[in-house]
Short mmCIF file of C-alpha atoms in Angstrom, two decimals:
data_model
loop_
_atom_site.label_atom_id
_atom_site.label_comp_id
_atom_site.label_asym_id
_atom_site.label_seq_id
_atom_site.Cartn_x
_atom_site.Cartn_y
_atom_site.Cartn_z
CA UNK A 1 132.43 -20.28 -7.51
CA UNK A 2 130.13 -20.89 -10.30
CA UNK A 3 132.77 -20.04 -13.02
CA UNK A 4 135.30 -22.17 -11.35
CA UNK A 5 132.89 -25.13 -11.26
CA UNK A 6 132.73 -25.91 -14.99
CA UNK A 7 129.29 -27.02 -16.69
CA UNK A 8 128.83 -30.32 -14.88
CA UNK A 9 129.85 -29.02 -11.66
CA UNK A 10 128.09 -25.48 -11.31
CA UNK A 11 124.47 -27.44 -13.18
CA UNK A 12 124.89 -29.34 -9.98
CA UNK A 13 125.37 -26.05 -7.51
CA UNK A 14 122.01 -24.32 -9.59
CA UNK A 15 120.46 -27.23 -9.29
CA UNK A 16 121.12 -28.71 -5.95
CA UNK A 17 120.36 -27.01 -2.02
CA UNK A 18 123.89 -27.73 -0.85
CA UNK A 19 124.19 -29.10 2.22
CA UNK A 20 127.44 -27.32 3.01
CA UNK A 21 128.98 -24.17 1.29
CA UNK A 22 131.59 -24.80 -1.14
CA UNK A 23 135.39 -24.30 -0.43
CA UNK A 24 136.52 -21.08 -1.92
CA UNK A 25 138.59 -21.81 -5.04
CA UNK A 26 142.92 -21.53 -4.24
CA UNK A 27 144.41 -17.96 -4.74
CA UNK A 28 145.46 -17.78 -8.28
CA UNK A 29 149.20 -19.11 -9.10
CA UNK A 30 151.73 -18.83 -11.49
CA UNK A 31 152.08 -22.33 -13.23
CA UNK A 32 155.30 -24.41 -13.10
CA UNK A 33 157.31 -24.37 -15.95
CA UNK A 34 156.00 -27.31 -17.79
CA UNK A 35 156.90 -28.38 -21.70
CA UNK A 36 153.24 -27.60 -23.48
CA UNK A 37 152.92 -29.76 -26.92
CA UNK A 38 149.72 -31.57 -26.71
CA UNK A 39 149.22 -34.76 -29.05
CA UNK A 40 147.86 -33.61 -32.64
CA UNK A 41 147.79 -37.28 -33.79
CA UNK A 42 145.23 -38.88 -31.78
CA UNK A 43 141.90 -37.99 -30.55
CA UNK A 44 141.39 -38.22 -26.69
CA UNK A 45 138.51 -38.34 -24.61
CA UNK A 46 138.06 -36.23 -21.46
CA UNK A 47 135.46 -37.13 -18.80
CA UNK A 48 134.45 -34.64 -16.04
CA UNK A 49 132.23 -36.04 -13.07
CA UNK A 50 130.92 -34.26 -10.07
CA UNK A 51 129.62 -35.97 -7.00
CA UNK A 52 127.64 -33.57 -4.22
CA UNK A 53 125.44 -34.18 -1.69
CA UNK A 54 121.86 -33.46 -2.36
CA UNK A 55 119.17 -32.45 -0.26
CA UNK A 56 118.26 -36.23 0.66
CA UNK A 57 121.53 -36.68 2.42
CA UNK A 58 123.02 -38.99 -1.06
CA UNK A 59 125.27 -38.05 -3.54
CA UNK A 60 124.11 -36.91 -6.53
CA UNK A 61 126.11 -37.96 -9.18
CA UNK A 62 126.90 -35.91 -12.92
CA UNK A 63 129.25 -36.80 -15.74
CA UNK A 64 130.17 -35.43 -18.76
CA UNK A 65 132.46 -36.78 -21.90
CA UNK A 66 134.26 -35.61 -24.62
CA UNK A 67 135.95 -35.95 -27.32
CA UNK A 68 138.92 -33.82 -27.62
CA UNK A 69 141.08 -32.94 -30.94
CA UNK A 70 144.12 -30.82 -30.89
CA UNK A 71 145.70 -29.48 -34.33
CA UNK A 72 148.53 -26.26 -34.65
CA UNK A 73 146.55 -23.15 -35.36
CA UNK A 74 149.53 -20.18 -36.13
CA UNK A 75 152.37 -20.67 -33.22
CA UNK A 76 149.40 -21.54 -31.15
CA UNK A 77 147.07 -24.57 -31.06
CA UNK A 78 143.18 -25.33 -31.27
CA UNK A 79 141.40 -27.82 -29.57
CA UNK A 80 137.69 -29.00 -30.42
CA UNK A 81 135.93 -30.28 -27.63
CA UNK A 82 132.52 -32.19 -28.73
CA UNK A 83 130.37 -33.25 -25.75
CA UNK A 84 129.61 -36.90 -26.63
CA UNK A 85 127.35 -37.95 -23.53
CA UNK A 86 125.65 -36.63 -20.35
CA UNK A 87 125.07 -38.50 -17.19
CA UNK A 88 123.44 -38.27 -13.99
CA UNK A 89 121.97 -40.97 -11.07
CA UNK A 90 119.96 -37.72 -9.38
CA UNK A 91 116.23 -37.60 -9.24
CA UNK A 92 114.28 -37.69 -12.04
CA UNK A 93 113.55 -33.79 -12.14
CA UNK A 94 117.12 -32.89 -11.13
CA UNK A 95 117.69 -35.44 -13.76
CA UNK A 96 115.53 -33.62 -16.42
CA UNK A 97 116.53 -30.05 -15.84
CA UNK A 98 120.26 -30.91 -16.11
CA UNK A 99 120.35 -32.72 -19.30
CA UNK A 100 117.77 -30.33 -21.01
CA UNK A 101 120.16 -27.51 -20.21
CA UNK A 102 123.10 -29.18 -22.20
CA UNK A 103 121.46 -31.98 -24.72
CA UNK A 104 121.70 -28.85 -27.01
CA UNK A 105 125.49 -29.49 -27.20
CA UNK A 106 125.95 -33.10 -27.34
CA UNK A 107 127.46 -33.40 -31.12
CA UNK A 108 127.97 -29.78 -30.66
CA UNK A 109 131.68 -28.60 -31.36
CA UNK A 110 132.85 -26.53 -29.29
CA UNK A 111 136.44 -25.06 -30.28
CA UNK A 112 139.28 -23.40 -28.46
CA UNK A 113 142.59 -21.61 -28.79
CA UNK A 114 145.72 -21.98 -26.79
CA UNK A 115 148.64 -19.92 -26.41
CA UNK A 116 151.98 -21.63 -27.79
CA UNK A 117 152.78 -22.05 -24.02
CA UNK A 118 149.13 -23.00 -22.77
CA UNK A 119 149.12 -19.90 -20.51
CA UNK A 120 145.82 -19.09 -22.06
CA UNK A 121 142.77 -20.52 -22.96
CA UNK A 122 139.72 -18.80 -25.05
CA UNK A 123 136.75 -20.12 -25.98
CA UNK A 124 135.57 -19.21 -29.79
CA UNK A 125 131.99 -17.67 -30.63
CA UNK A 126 130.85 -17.98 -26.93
CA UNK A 127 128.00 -15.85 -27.16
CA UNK A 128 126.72 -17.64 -30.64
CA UNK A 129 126.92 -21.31 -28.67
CA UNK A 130 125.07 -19.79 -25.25
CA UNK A 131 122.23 -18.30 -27.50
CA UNK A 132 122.01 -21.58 -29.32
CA UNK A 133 122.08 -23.65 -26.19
CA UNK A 134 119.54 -21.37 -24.23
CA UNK A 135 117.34 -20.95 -27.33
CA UNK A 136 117.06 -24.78 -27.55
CA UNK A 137 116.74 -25.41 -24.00
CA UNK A 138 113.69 -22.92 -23.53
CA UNK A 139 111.90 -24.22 -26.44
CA UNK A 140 112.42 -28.08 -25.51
CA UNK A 141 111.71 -27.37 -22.21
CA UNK A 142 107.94 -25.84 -23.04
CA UNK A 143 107.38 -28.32 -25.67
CA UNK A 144 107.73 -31.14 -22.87
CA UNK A 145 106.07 -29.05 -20.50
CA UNK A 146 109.42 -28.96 -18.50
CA UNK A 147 109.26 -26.06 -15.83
CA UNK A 148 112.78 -27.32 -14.28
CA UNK A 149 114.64 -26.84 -17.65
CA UNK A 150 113.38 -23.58 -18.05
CA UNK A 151 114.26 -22.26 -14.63
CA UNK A 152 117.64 -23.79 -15.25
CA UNK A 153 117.87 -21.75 -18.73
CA UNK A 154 117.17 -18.77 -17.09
CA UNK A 155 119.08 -19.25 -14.29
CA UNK A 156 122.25 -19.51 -16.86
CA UNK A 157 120.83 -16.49 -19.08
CA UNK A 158 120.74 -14.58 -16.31
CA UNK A 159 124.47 -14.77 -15.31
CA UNK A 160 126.92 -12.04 -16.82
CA UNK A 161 128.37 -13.41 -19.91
CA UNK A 162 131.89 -13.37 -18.67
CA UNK A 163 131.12 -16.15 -15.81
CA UNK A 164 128.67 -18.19 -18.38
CA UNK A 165 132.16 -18.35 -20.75
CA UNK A 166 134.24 -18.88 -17.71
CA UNK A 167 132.12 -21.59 -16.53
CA UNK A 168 132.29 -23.10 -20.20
CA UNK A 169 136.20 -23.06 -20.75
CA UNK A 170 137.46 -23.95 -16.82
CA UNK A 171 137.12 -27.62 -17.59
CA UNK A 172 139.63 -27.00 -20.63
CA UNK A 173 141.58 -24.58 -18.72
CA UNK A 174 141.82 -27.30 -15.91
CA UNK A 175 143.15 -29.71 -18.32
CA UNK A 176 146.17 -27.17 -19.69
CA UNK A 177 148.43 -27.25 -16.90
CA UNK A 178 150.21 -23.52 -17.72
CA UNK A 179 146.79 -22.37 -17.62
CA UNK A 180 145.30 -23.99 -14.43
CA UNK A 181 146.37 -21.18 -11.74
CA UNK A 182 145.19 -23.65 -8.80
CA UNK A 183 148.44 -26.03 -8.59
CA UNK A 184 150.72 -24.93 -6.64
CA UNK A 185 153.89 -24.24 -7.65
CA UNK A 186 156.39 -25.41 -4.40
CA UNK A 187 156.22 -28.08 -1.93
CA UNK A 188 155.33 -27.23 1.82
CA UNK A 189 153.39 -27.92 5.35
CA UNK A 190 150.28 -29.18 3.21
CA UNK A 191 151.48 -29.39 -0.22
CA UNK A 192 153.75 -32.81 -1.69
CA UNK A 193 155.25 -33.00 -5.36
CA UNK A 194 156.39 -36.27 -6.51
CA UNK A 195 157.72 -37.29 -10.04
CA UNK A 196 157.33 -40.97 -11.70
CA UNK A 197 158.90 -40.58 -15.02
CA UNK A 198 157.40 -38.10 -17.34
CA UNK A 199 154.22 -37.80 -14.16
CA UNK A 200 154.40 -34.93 -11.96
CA UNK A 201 152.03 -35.84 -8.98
CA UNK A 202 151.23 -32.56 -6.93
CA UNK A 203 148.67 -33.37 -3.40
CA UNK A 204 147.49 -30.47 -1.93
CA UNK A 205 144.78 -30.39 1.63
CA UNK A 206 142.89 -27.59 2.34
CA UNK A 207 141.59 -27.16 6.11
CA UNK A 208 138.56 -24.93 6.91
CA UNK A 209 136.10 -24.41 9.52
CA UNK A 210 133.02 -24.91 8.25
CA UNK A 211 129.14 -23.41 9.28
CA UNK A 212 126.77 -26.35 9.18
CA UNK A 213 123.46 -27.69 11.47
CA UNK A 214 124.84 -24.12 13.65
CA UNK A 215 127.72 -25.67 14.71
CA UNK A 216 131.30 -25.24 13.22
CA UNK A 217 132.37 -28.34 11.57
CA UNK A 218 136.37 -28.89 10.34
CA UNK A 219 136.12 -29.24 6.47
CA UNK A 220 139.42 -30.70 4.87
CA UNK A 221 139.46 -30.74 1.06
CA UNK A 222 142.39 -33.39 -0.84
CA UNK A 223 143.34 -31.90 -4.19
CA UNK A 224 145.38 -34.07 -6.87
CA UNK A 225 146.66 -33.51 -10.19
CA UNK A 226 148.41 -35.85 -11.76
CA UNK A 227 150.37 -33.99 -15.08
CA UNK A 228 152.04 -35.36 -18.40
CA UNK A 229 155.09 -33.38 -18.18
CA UNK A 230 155.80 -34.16 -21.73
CA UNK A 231 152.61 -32.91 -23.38
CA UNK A 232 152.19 -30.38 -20.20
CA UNK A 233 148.19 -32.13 -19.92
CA UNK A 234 147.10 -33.13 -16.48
CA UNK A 235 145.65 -36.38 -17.21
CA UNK A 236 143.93 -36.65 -13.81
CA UNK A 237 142.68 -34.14 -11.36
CA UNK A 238 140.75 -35.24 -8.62
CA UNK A 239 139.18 -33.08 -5.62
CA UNK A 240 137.46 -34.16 -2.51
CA UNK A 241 135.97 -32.27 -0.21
CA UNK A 242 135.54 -34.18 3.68
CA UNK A 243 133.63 -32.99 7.04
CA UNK A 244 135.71 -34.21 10.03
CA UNK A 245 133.93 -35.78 13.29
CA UNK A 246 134.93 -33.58 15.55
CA UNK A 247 137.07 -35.25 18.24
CA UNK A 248 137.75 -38.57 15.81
CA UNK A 249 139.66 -39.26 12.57
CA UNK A 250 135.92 -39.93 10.72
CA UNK A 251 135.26 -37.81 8.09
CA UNK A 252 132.08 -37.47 5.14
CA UNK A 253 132.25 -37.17 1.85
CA UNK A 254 130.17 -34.07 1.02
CA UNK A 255 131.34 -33.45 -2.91
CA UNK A 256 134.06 -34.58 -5.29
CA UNK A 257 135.30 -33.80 -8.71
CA UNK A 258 137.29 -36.17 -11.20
CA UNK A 259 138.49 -34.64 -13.98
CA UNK A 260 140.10 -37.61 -16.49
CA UNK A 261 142.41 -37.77 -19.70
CA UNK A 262 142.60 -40.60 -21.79
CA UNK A 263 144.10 -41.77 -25.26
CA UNK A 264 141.57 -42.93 -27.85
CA UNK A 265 142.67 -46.46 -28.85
CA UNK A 266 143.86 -46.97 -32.48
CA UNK A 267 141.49 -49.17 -34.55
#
């Protein structure tokens, strides 16, 4: 679940007592058959934010931005991702140990390849930019006497270095729709595809029963992407995750995730 979270979102799991377990992620998918020819003439910037509830009954609130440049690299493409700015409305020490962990790669570029198609997505020198980032992260951390940013840094080191690289590339492989194995590929009881021009609009609910305060509890989750089927990009994903009153149509927002796409304007 970590991997699947991305940076913002699993911080926020390592860093927060959840109040509820989290979904499991979709069985994996073969992608529909999109057109994949992102934009190499304009820089874009990408925003991830993750909303869960923290221990205090609120939502805690995490955001991240970036700039994103594609260019051709062979038949394939490569895409720089620089993380621009970090964001967060949780406590002060929840505050502290999330930022810490990443400030190390704001400015930072961190660059990917794509297959021609966008059925894969690798992320370059991994282990050179998690050494870096944990390296800096320890050091600021005990030079501003920062327990919570080390525990976070080790917390990270300590996963295998498969998950730490799948937890840094599934916010890029989320935005490649050939790539992002949780859309579903056909309409049915719980799943709706719509087109508006070149938009392919694909809702998806999940429905679970859900462990919480020893009592099951219903647990829907709303899933949708929103996807440029002319650059094969899903410009917005969004996924919310609800308890249902038992007995009544009232539900609780317990966590969400907004993953957004959008053009740079031209100066």
């Amino acid at each position: 679940m970590i991997a699947a979270a991305g940076l913002g979102g699993a911080l926020l799991l390592l860093a927060a007592q959840p109040s509820v377990s989290p979904s499991p992620a979709p069985p994996a998918a073969v992608a529909p058959a999109l057109q994949f020819a992102p934009p190499l003439d304009r820089p874009m910037t990408y925003r991830v934010t993750t909303r869960r509830l923290g221990r205090d009954g609120t939502l805690i609130s995490f955001s991240l931005t970036y700039a994103l440049q594609w260019q051709r690299a062979g038949r394939g493409y490569q895409l720089v991702a620089t993380l621009q700015r970090i964001d967060s409305d949780a406590r002060p020490e929840v505050t502290r140990a999330l930022t810490a962990v990443l400030q190390p790669l704001v400015g930072e570029p961190m660059t990917y390849l794509v297959a021609p198609d966008g059925s894969r997505v690798e992320l370059i020198d991994a282990d050179a930019l998690w050494e870096r980032a944990m390296a800096r992260t320890q050091a600021l951390g005990a030079a501003a006497g920062q327990a919570e940013a080390q525990q976070m840094a080790a917390l990270i080191a300590a996963l295998p270095i498969e998950q730490r690289n799948e937890m840094a590339s599934a916010d890029i492989r989320a935005l490649v729709a050939p790539a992002n194995a949780a859309i579903p590929t056909a309409g049915g009881a719980s799943v709706s595809i719509r087109h508006d021009g070149a938009m392919q609009m694909v809702a998806q609910v999940e429905r679970e029963s859900l462990a919480a305060g020893g009592a099951e509890q219903p647990l829907e989750t709303d899933n949708l992407w929103t996807i440029d089927t002319a650059t094969g990009l899903v410009v917005r994903d969004q996924r919310q995750s609800w308890i249902v009153e038992p007995g009544s149509a009232a539900r609780t927002l317990v966590e969400e995730r907004v993953r957004a796409l959008e053009p740079v304007a031209k100066e």
